[in-house]
Coordinates of C-alpha atoms and ligand atoms in Angstrom, one line a residue:
M664 CA 14.8 -4.9 18.7
V665 CA 14.2 -2.0 20.9
E666 CA 14.7 1.6 19.8
V667 CA 16.2 4.0 22.8
Y668 CA 14.9 7.5 23.5
R669 CA 16.9 9.7 26.2
H670 CA 15.4 12.5 28.3
D671 CA 15.8 13.9 31.6
V672 CA 11.6 13.4 32.5
V673 CA 9.5 11.3 30.5
I674 CA 5.9 12.4 30.5
V675 CA 2.9 9.3 30.1
G676 CA 0.3 11.7 28.8
G677 CA -0.5 14.7 26.4
G678 CA -4.1 15.3 28.1
G679 CA -4.6 18.5 30.4
A680 CA -2.6 16.7 33.1
G681 CA 0.0 15.7 30.6
L682 CA 0.2 19.6 29.2
R683 CA 0.5 21.1 32.7
A684 CA 2.9 19.2 33.7
A685 CA 5.9 19.3 30.0
I686 CA 5.2 22.8 30.1
A687 CA 5.8 23.5 34.6
A688 CA 8.8 20.7 33.8
V689 CA 10.6 22.3 31.2
E690 CA 9.9 25.8 33.0
A691 CA 11.4 25.1 36.2
D692 CA 14.9 24.0 35.1
P693 CA 16.5 25.2 31.2
K694 CA 18.5 22.8 30.5
I695 CA 15.5 19.8 31.0
S696 CA 14.3 17.9 28.2
V697 CA 10.9 16.2 28.1
A698 CA 9.7 13.5 26.4
M699 CA 5.6 13.5 26.1
V700 CA 4.6 9.7 25.3
S701 CA 0.4 10.0 24.0
K702 CA -1.3 7.4 22.9
V703 CA -3.3 9.0 20.8
Y704 CA -2.8 12.8 19.5
P705 CA -2.3 15.1 22.4
M706 CA -5.6 17.5 21.2
R707 CA -7.3 13.5 20.7
S708 CA -7.1 13.5 24.4
H709 CA -10.6 12.8 26.7
T710 CA -10.3 16.5 28.6
V711 CA -11.2 17.9 25.2
S712 CA -14.6 16.4 25.7
A713 CA -14.8 18.8 28.8
E714 CA -18.0 20.8 28.5
G715 CA -19.5 22.8 31.9
G716 CA -15.7 24.8 33.5
A717 CA -13.5 24.5 35.9
A718 CA -13.5 26.0 39.5
A719 CA -11.7 28.4 41.1
Y720 CA -12.1 31.3 43.4
V721 CA -12.8 34.9 41.6
P722 CA -10.7 37.5 44.1
G723 CA -12.9 40.6 44.7
S724 CA -15.7 38.2 44.4
E725 CA -18.8 37.0 46.7
D726 CA -16.3 33.1 47.0
S727 CA -13.2 32.7 48.9
L728 CA -10.8 29.9 49.8
E729 CA -12.0 29.1 52.4
K730 CA -15.1 28.4 51.0
H731 CA -14.4 26.3 48.0
F732 CA -11.7 24.5 50.5
Y733 CA -14.8 23.3 53.1
D734 CA -17.1 22.5 49.5
T735 CA -14.3 20.6 49.1
V736 CA -13.8 18.4 51.7
K737 CA -17.4 17.9 52.1
G738 CA -18.3 16.8 48.6
S739 CA -15.8 14.3 49.4
D740 CA -17.6 13.7 52.6
F741 CA -14.4 14.1 54.7
L742 CA -12.1 11.1 52.9
A743 CA -10.1 14.0 51.2
D744 CA -6.4 14.7 52.1
Q745 CA -7.4 18.4 53.7
D746 CA -3.9 19.0 53.2
C747 CA -4.0 18.6 49.6
A748 CA -8.0 20.4 48.8
E749 CA -6.2 23.8 50.5
Y750 CA -3.1 23.7 48.7
F751 CA -5.8 23.1 45.1
V752 CA -7.7 25.7 46.4
E753 CA -4.2 28.0 47.0
Q754 CA -3.3 27.7 43.7
A755 CA -6.6 26.7 41.2
T756 CA -7.0 30.8 40.9
P757 CA -3.8 31.6 39.5
E758 CA -3.5 27.7 37.2
L759 CA -6.9 29.4 36.1
T760 CA -5.6 33.0 35.3
L761 CA -2.2 31.7 33.7
L762 CA -4.0 29.4 31.5
E763 CA -5.6 32.6 30.1
H764 CA -2.5 34.3 29.8
W765 CA -2.3 31.4 27.1
G766 CA -5.1 31.9 25.4
C767 CA -7.6 30.1 27.2
P768 CA -10.8 32.4 25.8
W769 CA -12.9 32.8 29.7
S770 CA -16.5 33.7 29.4
R771 CA -16.6 37.8 30.5
N772 CA -19.4 39.2 32.2
D773 CA -20.4 42.7 30.9
D774 CA -17.6 44.6 33.1
G775 CA -15.8 42.1 32.2
T776 CA -15.1 40.2 35.2
V777 CA -14.5 36.2 34.5
A778 CA -17.9 34.7 34.3
T779 CA -18.8 32.2 36.9
R780 CA -21.2 29.0 36.7
P781 CA -23.3 27.5 39.8
F782 CA -22.4 23.7 39.9
G783 CA -23.5 20.9 41.9
G784 CA -22.4 20.7 45.8
M785 CA -21.1 24.4 45.9
T786 CA -22.1 26.9 47.9
V787 CA -21.1 29.9 45.7
P788 CA -20.9 29.8 41.6
R789 CA -17.1 29.4 40.6
T790 CA -16.7 27.4 37.8
W791 CA -15.5 29.4 35.3
Y792 CA -15.9 28.8 31.1
A793 CA -15.5 29.5 28.6
A794 CA -19.7 28.7 27.0
D795 CA -19.8 25.1 27.2
K796 CA -16.8 24.2 25.1
V797 CA -14.1 24.0 28.2
G798 CA -11.8 21.2 27.4
F799 CA -11.6 22.5 24.2
H800 CA -10.4 25.7 24.6
M801 CA -7.7 24.5 27.9
L802 CA -6.7 21.9 26.1
H803 CA -6.0 23.6 22.7
S804 CA -4.5 26.4 25.3
L805 CA -2.1 24.4 26.9
F806 CA -1.4 22.4 23.9
Q807 CA -0.4 25.7 21.8
H808 CA 1.9 27.0 24.7
S809 CA 3.7 23.7 25.0
M810 CA 5.0 24.0 21.7
R811 CA 6.9 26.8 22.1
F812 CA 9.4 24.4 23.8
D813 CA 11.4 22.6 21.5
R814 CA 12.6 21.0 24.9
I815 CA 8.9 19.1 25.3
V816 CA 9.4 16.4 22.6
R817 CA 5.8 14.4 21.4
Y818 CA 5.5 11.0 20.6
D819 CA 2.3 10.7 19.6
E820 CA 1.0 7.4 19.0
N821 CA 2.7 5.5 21.7
F822 CA 1.2 3.3 23.3
V823 CA 3.3 2.6 26.7
T824 CA 2.7 -1.0 28.1
R825 CA 5.3 -0.9 31.1
I826 CA 6.7 1.3 33.5
L827 CA 10.9 0.4 34.3
V828 CA 11.8 -0.1 37.8
D829 CA 15.1 -1.0 38.3
D830 CA 17.2 -1.4 41.9
G831 CA 13.3 0.4 43.0
V832 CA 13.5 3.4 41.3
C833 CA 11.9 4.1 38.1
R834 CA 14.2 4.5 35.1
G835 CA 11.6 4.8 32.4
V836 CA 8.3 3.4 30.1
V837 CA 8.4 0.9 27.4
A838 CA 5.7 1.4 24.9
I839 CA 5.5 0.5 21.6
D840 CA 5.0 2.7 18.7
I841 CA 1.8 2.3 17.2
R842 CA 2.5 3.1 13.5
S843 CA 5.5 0.2 12.7
G844 CA 4.7 -1.6 16.3
V845 CA 8.6 -1.1 17.1
M846 CA 9.1 -0.9 20.0
R847 CA 11.0 1.4 22.4
M848 CA 12.5 2.7 25.3
F849 CA 12.3 6.3 26.9
L850 CA 14.4 6.9 29.6
G851 CA 14.3 9.6 31.9
R852 CA 15.4 10.1 35.2
A853 CA 11.7 10.6 36.1
V854 CA 7.9 9.5 34.7
I855 CA 5.1 11.5 34.7
L856 CA 1.9 9.1 34.3
A857 CA -0.9 11.7 33.1
T858 CA -2.8 8.8 32.1
G859 CA -6.9 9.9 32.6
G860 CA -9.5 8.2 34.2
A861 CA -10.4 4.1 33.5
G862 CA -14.6 4.3 32.9
K863 CA -14.4 1.5 29.7
C864 CA -14.4 -0.6 32.8
F865 CA -18.0 -0.1 32.7
P866 CA -20.6 -0.5 29.4
F867 CA -22.3 2.9 29.9
T868 CA -20.0 5.6 30.2
T869 CA -19.1 9.6 28.6
N870 CA -15.4 8.5 28.6
G871 CA -14.0 8.1 25.8
T872 CA -12.7 4.7 24.3
I873 CA -9.4 5.4 25.0
K874 CA -10.0 5.8 28.7
T875 CA -9.1 2.5 30.1
G876 CA -6.6 2.6 32.6
D877 CA -2.9 2.3 31.6
G878 CA -1.8 4.2 34.4
M879 CA -3.1 3.3 37.1
A880 CA -2.8 -0.4 36.2
L881 CA 0.6 -0.5 35.2
A882 CA 1.2 1.5 38.2
Y883 CA 0.0 -0.9 40.1
R884 CA 2.2 -3.5 38.7
A885 CA 5.0 -2.0 39.1
G886 CA 4.3 -2.5 42.8
V887 CA 2.4 1.3 43.9
G888 CA -0.9 1.4 45.9
L889 CA -3.9 1.8 44.1
K890 CA -6.1 4.7 46.5
D891 CA -10.0 4.8 46.9
M892 CA -10.6 2.6 44.3
E893 CA -14.3 1.9 45.2
F894 CA -15.2 5.6 44.4
L895 CA -17.0 5.4 41.1
Q896 CA -18.3 8.7 40.1
Y897 CA -21.9 8.4 38.6
H898 CA -22.8 11.7 36.5
P899 CA -26.4 12.5 36.8
T900 CA -27.0 13.3 33.5
G901 CA -26.4 11.7 30.5
L902 CA -27.9 10.4 28.1
P903 CA -29.5 6.8 27.6
G904 CA -27.8 5.1 24.7
T905 CA -24.8 6.4 24.1
G906 CA -23.9 7.8 27.9
I907 CA -23.0 11.0 25.7
L908 CA -22.6 13.6 28.3
I909 CA -25.4 16.9 28.4
T910 CA -22.8 19.3 31.4
E911 CA -23.3 19.9 34.4
A912 CA -23.9 23.7 33.3
S913 CA -27.2 22.6 32.0
R914 CA -28.3 22.7 35.8
G915 CA -25.9 25.7 36.5
E916 CA -27.8 27.4 34.2
G917 CA -31.0 26.5 35.0
G918 CA -32.4 23.4 34.2
Y919 CA -35.3 21.5 36.1
V920 CA -34.9 17.7 36.3
L921 CA -38.2 15.9 35.8
N922 CA -39.7 12.4 36.7
S923 CA -42.4 10.8 34.7
E924 CA -45.4 13.4 36.5
G925 CA -43.8 16.4 35.6
E926 CA -42.4 17.0 38.8
R927 CA -39.0 18.9 39.8
F928 CA -38.4 15.6 42.6
L929 CA -35.4 17.3 44.0
V930 CA -37.2 20.3 45.1
T931 CA -40.7 18.5 46.3
R932 CA -38.6 15.4 48.0
D933 CA -36.2 14.6 50.1
Y934 CA -33.0 13.2 49.0
G935 CA -30.9 15.3 51.0
V936 CA -30.2 18.2 48.5
G937 CA -31.7 21.0 50.2
Q938 CA -32.2 24.3 49.0
K939 CA -29.6 23.1 46.2
A940 CA -31.9 21.1 44.3
E941 CA -30.8 20.6 41.1
L942 CA -27.3 22.1 42.1
G943 CA -27.1 19.3 45.0
P944 CA -23.9 16.8 44.7
R945 CA -24.0 14.2 41.7
D946 CA -24.0 11.1 43.8
M947 CA -26.7 12.3 45.5
I948 CA -28.6 13.4 42.3
S949 CA -28.0 10.0 40.5
R950 CA -29.6 8.1 43.7
A951 CA -32.4 10.5 43.7
E952 CA -32.9 9.9 40.1
I953 CA -32.6 6.3 40.8
L954 CA -35.1 6.0 43.4
E955 CA -37.6 7.9 41.0
I956 CA -37.2 4.6 38.7
E957 CA -37.3 2.7 40.9
A958 CA -40.2 4.5 42.6
G959 CA -42.5 4.0 39.8
R960 CA -42.0 7.7 38.5
G961 CA -39.7 6.5 35.5
L962 CA -39.7 6.5 31.7
Q963 CA -39.0 3.7 29.3
G964 CA -37.8 4.0 26.4
P965 CA -35.6 1.5 24.0
Y966 CA -32.6 2.1 26.5
G967 CA -34.0 1.4 29.6
E968 CA -36.1 4.2 31.8
Y969 CA -34.7 7.7 32.6
V970 CA -36.0 10.8 33.8
L971 CA -35.7 14.5 32.2
L972 CA -33.7 17.6 32.0
D973 CA -35.6 20.3 31.0
L974 CA -34.8 23.4 29.8
R975 CA -37.4 24.8 28.1
H976 CA -37.7 27.6 30.5
L977 CA -34.2 29.2 29.8
G978 CA -35.5 30.1 26.6
E979 CA -33.4 29.9 23.0
A980 CA -31.3 32.6 23.2
K981 CA -29.9 31.2 27.0
I982 CA -29.3 28.1 25.2
M983 CA -27.6 29.3 22.3
A984 CA -25.4 32.1 24.4
K985 CA -24.2 29.4 27.5
L986 CA -24.8 26.3 26.6
P987 CA -24.6 25.8 22.6
F988 CA -23.1 22.4 22.8
V989 CA -26.2 20.9 24.6
R990 CA -28.3 21.9 21.8
E991 CA -26.1 20.6 19.6
L992 CA -25.6 16.8 21.5
A993 CA -29.1 16.3 22.3
R994 CA -30.4 17.1 18.4
T995 CA -28.0 14.8 17.1
Y996 CA -27.4 12.0 19.5
I997 CA -31.0 11.9 20.7
G998 CA -33.8 14.0 18.3
V999 CA -34.1 16.1 21.0
D1000 CA -34.2 20.2 20.6
P1001 CA -34.2 20.9 24.6
V1002 CA -35.6 24.2 23.2
Y1003 CA -39.0 23.0 23.4
E1004 CA -38.4 19.5 25.0
P1005 CA -37.2 18.2 27.9
I1006 CA -34.0 15.4 27.3
P1007 CA -34.1 12.0 28.7
I1008 CA -31.2 11.3 30.8
R1009 CA -29.8 9.0 33.4
P1010 CA -26.6 8.1 35.6
V1011 CA -23.9 6.8 34.2
V1012 CA -20.0 6.3 34.6
H1013 CA -18.2 9.7 34.6
Y1014 CA -14.6 10.0 36.5
M1015 CA -12.4 7.5 39.2
M1016 CA -12.0 9.6 42.6
G1017 CA -9.5 7.1 43.3
G1018 CA -5.8 6.0 41.3
V1019 CA -2.7 6.0 41.9
D1020 CA -1.4 6.5 45.0
T1021 CA 0.6 9.9 45.2
D1022 CA 1.8 12.6 48.0
I1023 CA 1.1 16.6 47.6
R1024 CA 4.1 16.7 45.1
G1025 CA 2.7 14.0 43.1
A1026 CA 4.8 11.2 44.2
T1027 CA 4.0 7.8 44.3
P1028 CA 6.4 6.0 46.6
I1029 CA 8.8 4.7 43.7
P1030 CA 11.0 7.3 43.9
G1031 CA 10.5 8.5 39.9
L1032 CA 7.6 8.1 39.3
Y1033 CA 4.9 10.6 40.0
A1034 CA 1.1 10.7 39.0
A1035 CA -1.2 13.3 37.6
G1036 CA -5.1 14.3 36.9
E1037 CA -8.2 11.5 36.8
T1038 CA -4.9 8.5 36.3
A1039 CA -3.9 9.6 40.3
C1040 CA -5.1 10.0 43.7
V1041 CA -3.6 12.5 45.5
S1042 CA -6.3 13.4 47.2
M1043 CA -8.7 15.2 46.9
N1044 CA -11.9 14.2 45.7
G1045 CA -12.2 11.8 48.3
A1046 CA -15.0 10.0 47.8
N1047 CA -16.9 12.3 45.8
R1048 CA -15.9 14.7 43.2
L1049 CA -17.7 18.2 43.0
G1050 CA -18.0 18.9 39.4
S1051 CA -15.7 21.6 37.3
N1052 CA -12.6 20.7 40.5
S1053 CA -10.7 18.4 38.0
L1054 CA -10.1 20.7 35.4
T1055 CA -8.1 22.7 37.8
E1056 CA -7.0 19.6 39.5
C1057 CA -5.1 18.8 35.9
L1058 CA -3.5 21.8 36.5
V1059 CA -2.9 22.3 39.8
F1060 CA -1.5 19.1 40.5
G1061 CA 0.2 18.5 37.0
A1062 CA 2.0 21.5 37.6
R1063 CA 3.4 20.1 40.7
A1064 CA 4.6 17.2 39.5
G1065 CA 6.5 19.1 36.6
V1066 CA 8.2 20.9 39.1
E1067 CA 9.0 18.1 41.7
A1068 CA 10.1 16.1 38.5
A1069 CA 12.1 18.6 37.0
A1070 CA 13.6 18.6 40.1
Y1071 CA 14.2 15.2 40.9
A1072 CA 15.8 14.2 37.6
K1073 CA 18.5 17.0 37.9
G1074 CA 19.3 15.5 41.6
S1075 CA 19.6 11.6 40.4
A1076 CA 22.2 9.6 38.5
D1077 CA 20.7 7.5 35.1
G1078 CA 20.3 3.5 35.3
N1079 CA 22.0 0.4 34.6
E1080 CA 20.6 1.0 30.4
A1081 CA 21.8 -3.0 29.7
R1082 CA 19.5 -3.8 32.7
L1083 CA 16.3 -2.2 31.3
R1084 CA 17.3 -3.2 28.0
S1085 CA 16.6 -6.5 28.5
E1086 CA 14.2 -5.3 30.4
A1087 CA 12.6 -3.9 27.3
E1088 CA 13.5 -6.8 25.4
T1089 CA 11.3 -9.6 27.6
E1090 CA 8.4 -6.7 27.1
G1091 CA 8.8 -6.8 23.6
A1092 CA 8.6 -10.2 23.3
R1093 CA 5.4 -11.1 25.4
I1094 CA 3.6 -8.1 22.8
D1095 CA 5.0 -10.5 20.0
A1096 CA 3.5 -13.1 21.7
L1097 CA 0.3 -11.4 21.8
R1098 CA 0.1 -11.0 18.0
G1099 CA -1.8 -13.6 16.1
R1100 CA -1.9 -15.1 19.5
K1101 CA -3.7 -18.8 18.3
K1102 CA -3.9 -20.4 20.8
G1103 CA -6.6 -20.2 23.8
G1104 CA -9.9 -19.8 22.3
E1105 CA -11.5 -16.6 24.1
K1106 CA -12.3 -13.6 22.4
M1107 CA -12.0 -10.5 24.0
S1108 CA -15.1 -8.5 23.0
V1109 CA -17.1 -11.7 25.3
I1110 CA -14.2 -11.1 28.0
R1111 CA -14.8 -7.6 28.2
H1112 CA -19.1 -7.8 27.5
E1113 CA -18.7 -10.4 30.9
M1114 CA -16.6 -7.7 32.6
Q1115 CA -18.0 -4.5 31.8
V1116 CA -21.8 -6.1 32.5
S1117 CA -20.5 -7.9 36.2
M1118 CA -18.9 -4.6 37.0
E1119 CA -22.6 -2.2 36.4
R1120 CA -24.1 -4.8 38.5
G1121 CA -21.4 -4.6 41.0
C1122 CA -20.7 -1.5 41.6
G1123 CA -23.8 0.7 40.5
V1124 CA -24.7 3.7 41.7
Y1125 CA -26.1 1.6 44.8
R1126 CA -24.1 -1.6 45.7
K1127 CA -25.7 -4.8 47.9
Q1128 CA -23.1 -6.6 49.4
E1129 CA -24.0 -9.9 47.4
S1130 CA -24.0 -8.1 44.3
M1131 CA -20.2 -6.8 45.0
N1132 CA -18.8 -9.8 45.9
Q1133 CA -20.9 -11.7 42.9
T1134 CA -18.6 -9.3 40.8
V1135 CA -15.1 -9.7 42.6
A1136 CA -15.9 -13.5 42.1
E1137 CA -16.2 -13.4 38.7
L1138 CA -13.5 -11.1 37.7
A1139 CA -11.1 -13.7 39.1
P1140 CA -11.9 -16.2 36.1
L1141 CA -12.1 -13.6 33.8
K1142 CA -8.2 -12.7 34.8
G1143 CA -7.7 -16.3 34.2
R1144 CA -10.0 -16.6 30.7
Y1145 CA -8.2 -13.1 29.5
A1146 CA -4.7 -15.5 29.2
D1147 CA -6.2 -17.9 26.7
L1148 CA -7.5 -14.6 24.4
V1149 CA -7.0 -15.6 20.5
L1150 CA -6.3 -12.6 18.3
E1151 CA -6.1 -12.8 14.7
D1152 CA -3.7 -9.6 13.6
T1153 CA -0.6 -10.9 13.2
S1154 CA 0.1 -7.5 11.5
K1155 CA 2.9 -4.7 13.3
V1156 CA 1.6 -2.1 11.5
F1157 CA -1.4 -0.2 12.9
N1158 CA -2.3 -3.3 15.5
T1159 CA -5.0 -2.2 16.7
E1160 CA -6.1 -5.9 17.9
V1161 CA -3.4 -6.0 20.9
L1162 CA -3.4 -2.3 21.6
Q1163 CA -6.8 -3.4 22.2
A1164 CA -6.1 -7.0 24.0
L1165 CA -3.5 -4.4 26.3
E1166 CA -6.1 -2.6 27.1
L1167 CA -8.0 -5.0 27.9
G1168 CA -5.8 -6.7 30.5
N1169 CA -5.7 -3.4 32.2
M1170 CA -9.2 -2.8 32.7
L1171 CA -9.4 -6.0 34.3
D1172 CA -6.4 -5.4 36.7
V1173 CA -8.7 -1.6 37.3
A1174 CA -12.2 -3.5 37.6
E1175 CA -10.6 -6.2 40.4
S1176 CA -9.4 -3.6 42.2
I1177 CA -12.7 -1.5 41.9
A1178 CA -14.6 -4.2 43.1
I1179 CA -12.8 -6.0 46.1
A1180 CA -12.2 -1.9 47.9
A1181 CA -15.9 -1.5 47.2
A1182 CA -17.2 -5.2 49.0
A1183 CA -14.4 -4.1 51.7
R1184 CA -16.1 -0.7 53.3
R1185 CA -19.3 -2.1 54.9
E1186 CA -21.1 2.0 55.1
S1187 CA -21.7 4.5 53.3
R1188 CA -19.7 7.4 52.0
G1189 CA -20.3 10.1 48.8
A1190 CA -20.3 7.9 45.4
H1191 CA -20.0 4.5 47.6
A1192 CA -23.8 3.9 48.5
C1193 CA -24.1 0.3 50.0
R1194 CA -27.6 -0.9 50.6
D1195 CA -27.0 -3.0 53.4
Y1196 CA -25.1 -1.0 55.4
P1197 CA -26.8 2.8 54.1
N1198 CA -25.1 5.2 57.3
R1199 CA -21.8 6.6 57.1
N1200 CA -19.2 4.9 59.4
D1201 CA -16.2 7.3 60.8
A1202 CA -15.3 5.0 63.7
E1203 CA -14.3 1.5 61.1
F1204 CA -14.0 3.1 57.8
L1205 CA -12.8 6.9 57.9
H1206 CA -9.2 5.8 56.0
H1207 CA -8.7 5.8 52.1
S1208 CA -8.9 2.1 51.1
M1209 CA -5.4 0.4 49.2
M1210 CA -4.6 -1.8 46.5
F1211 CA -1.0 -3.8 46.0
F1212 CA -0.3 -6.2 43.0
T1213 CA 0.7 -8.6 44.8
P1214 CA 1.8 -12.5 42.5
A1215 CA -0.8 -14.2 44.6
G1216 CA -3.5 -12.2 43.8
P1217 CA -4.4 -8.3 45.0
R1218 CA -3.8 -7.1 48.4
L1219 CA -6.1 -4.1 50.2
D1220 CA -5.3 -2.5 52.9
K1221 CA -5.6 0.8 54.2
K1222 CA -4.0 4.6 54.9
A1223 CA -5.0 7.3 57.3
V1224 CA -6.9 10.5 55.6
T1225 CA -5.0 13.6 56.7
I1226 CA -7.7 16.0 59.2
T1227 CA -6.4 19.5 59.1
R1228 CA -9.5 22.3 59.9
F1229 CA -12.7 20.3 59.3
Q1230 CA -13.9 17.7 60.9
P1231 CA -16.1 15.3 59.9
E1232 CA -20.2 16.3 60.4
E1233 CA -23.1 14.8 58.4
R1234 CA -23.5 15.9 54.5
K1235 CA -26.9 17.6 54.0
Y1236 CA -27.3 20.6 51.9
Ligands
FAD2673 C1 -17.4 14.0 28.7 C2 -17.0 15.1 30.1 C3 -16.4 15.9 30.1 C4 -16.2 16.4 31.4 N1 -16.4 18.0 31.5 C5 -15.9 18.3 32.9 C6 -15.7 19.6 33.6 O1 -16.8 20.4 32.3 N2 -15.3 19.9 34.4 C7 -13.9 19.5 35.2 O2 -13.4 19.7 35.8 N3 -13.8 18.2 34.6 C8 -14.9 17.6 33.4 N4 -14.6 15.9 33.1 C9 -13.8 15.1 33.4 C10 -12.1 15.7 33.1 O3 -12.0 16.6 32.1 C11 -11.5 14.9 33.3 O4 -10.9 14.3 34.6 C12 -9.8 15.4 32.5 O5 -9.8 15.6 31.3 C13 -8.8 14.3 32.6 O6 -7.7 14.8 32.1 P1 -6.1 14.1 32.4 O7 -4.5 14.6 31.9 O8 -5.9 13.6 33.5 O9 -6.3 12.6 30.9 P2 -7.0 12.5 29.8 O10 -7.5 14.0 29.3 O11 -7.8 11.6 29.8 O12 -5.8 12.7 29.2 C14 -5.2 11.1 29.4 C15 -3.7 11.1 27.8 O13 -2.7 9.9 28.2 C16 -2.6 9.4 27.6 N5 -2.3 7.9 27.6 C17 -3.6 6.7 28.9 N6 -2.7 5.8 28.2 C18 -1.3 5.7 28.0 C19 -0.7 4.9 27.4 N7 -1.5 2.9 27.4 N8 0.3 5.4 26.9 C20 0.3 6.4 26.7 N9 -0.6 7.4 26.5 C21 -1.7 7.1 27.0 C22 -3.4 9.5 26.2 O14 -3.2 9.7 24.7 C23 -4.5 10.9 26.6 O15 -3.2 11.9 26.1 C24 -14.9 16.2 31.9 C25 -15.1 14.2 31.8 C26 -16.1 13.8 30.5 C27 -15.4 12.3 30.3

């Protein structure tokens, strides 16, 4: 049996992008009703864990829209679509101001103006913050504001497994109600995917367990291309062992990165970051850390080699005022008090620049299907995202997708419900067959582990053609073995084993897209650093990669980059 729910717009995801899209949709049209379907309670979305801040030009400051635009495009290694990056910077300030009106307590200077901190790759300080718990405050403000609208109807703990496309048009989604195991069909004239990133394809990540690339895999199977998947951001300051993030704000507030000899190697050696030193962009600092470790200047710990982040010179008062959460995390998870000791750190998988292909409106090529936030690739981040641009991106493009989806929903007709119901029933049968599936002999944990190890080896901070090819070759058989999974739990109620199996299936598709796109990009650009091809090659590779699902296997294609103002130039700081 499939339960049917009808709304005008269906939003998948209750993180920063999903909530902002929902509010924009109901505000754009006083009659519209929105379903917000999320696999976790909205406040548990990964947005909540963001620490450092959100970027926007502060009027009257030394900053300008032009500078933010240029920094973003340069940070992207000239792969960003410049029309999108320009729209982003224009909308950033109104969005962050709006968030304050909804209750977000931005930290202030003594004179009452909005406080900003420097972030990597930015020419001036433009990162708004609320101490170092920014994601919590932003998500909370959005969530509270969304509750003012009865027309945003929440379906928490509903796991979306399929996008319904009929006659080439998106008509809704199919989901499992996690509590009861009942299948649900959410019909809508527009659907927005706001499902976040896919860090869990890797063994070592700052990402929460729920970040399994579901929306990317769903859109891919529905026929939308995945764009720029090879560009994966490693954050240079993760805690060894857990991968827990020590925010870039710790460098923004003046932290030093040291090797085993106590040397500030970003200052003393030439790693391309110039005067910016610790405030260089993430891709470059991650690479410098790996090279220091390879040169024998790392430290050895129980979880491999690492370097150090030193905050001691900031003093206890500043650490408690600006970075209290950093202190709490370091003490709790690695037993180090940064007031007295440097924090062990290493690069860790953090963010997906790539994702579901959309245009500047958040629209995918399938009519009625939109995407926003980390799951989408608009693209404004190109080959490398600048820290603190992502939270703002969720607001700017979440809002845009909400408005566009509401307008589209108003002007379009309902689909053929009988056909859609039959498709949803087929999906229900597929999931029923997974519960307690005894055929085959493959264990989920083994396949997941092999996938993660292979991804780390092939698609790390530095990549080699041979190891990327090897990862591509290893992933295809893993997908074959996935079809032989054995599951134990036959119950319908809170069957988390089935959900994990579905997530693993999604990750395998996403991982394969990352590896194939990476192996085909024979140059180094932004976060894609290939040892065999150390230089950027604009003549052959100044284009977006596009991965398409076909029954015969993934197909790689390309798409032109939109360049409006800034011609590609050498990226150095
Ligand atoms: C530790 C950490 C710190 C960060 N700090 C910063 C920072 O300081 N500044 C910055 O700009 N960026 C930061 N980022 C990046 C930024 O936080 C994220 O890119 C952004 O919050 C993503 O928001 P989102 O709305 O796209 O997705 P998320 O917040 O991840 O939300 C995804 C939503 O989709 C739902 N969902 C997923 N799959 C399904 C499914 N199958 N069915 C139903 N629902 C589903 C989930 O339930 C969830 O509600 C940080 C990231 C991390 C991991």
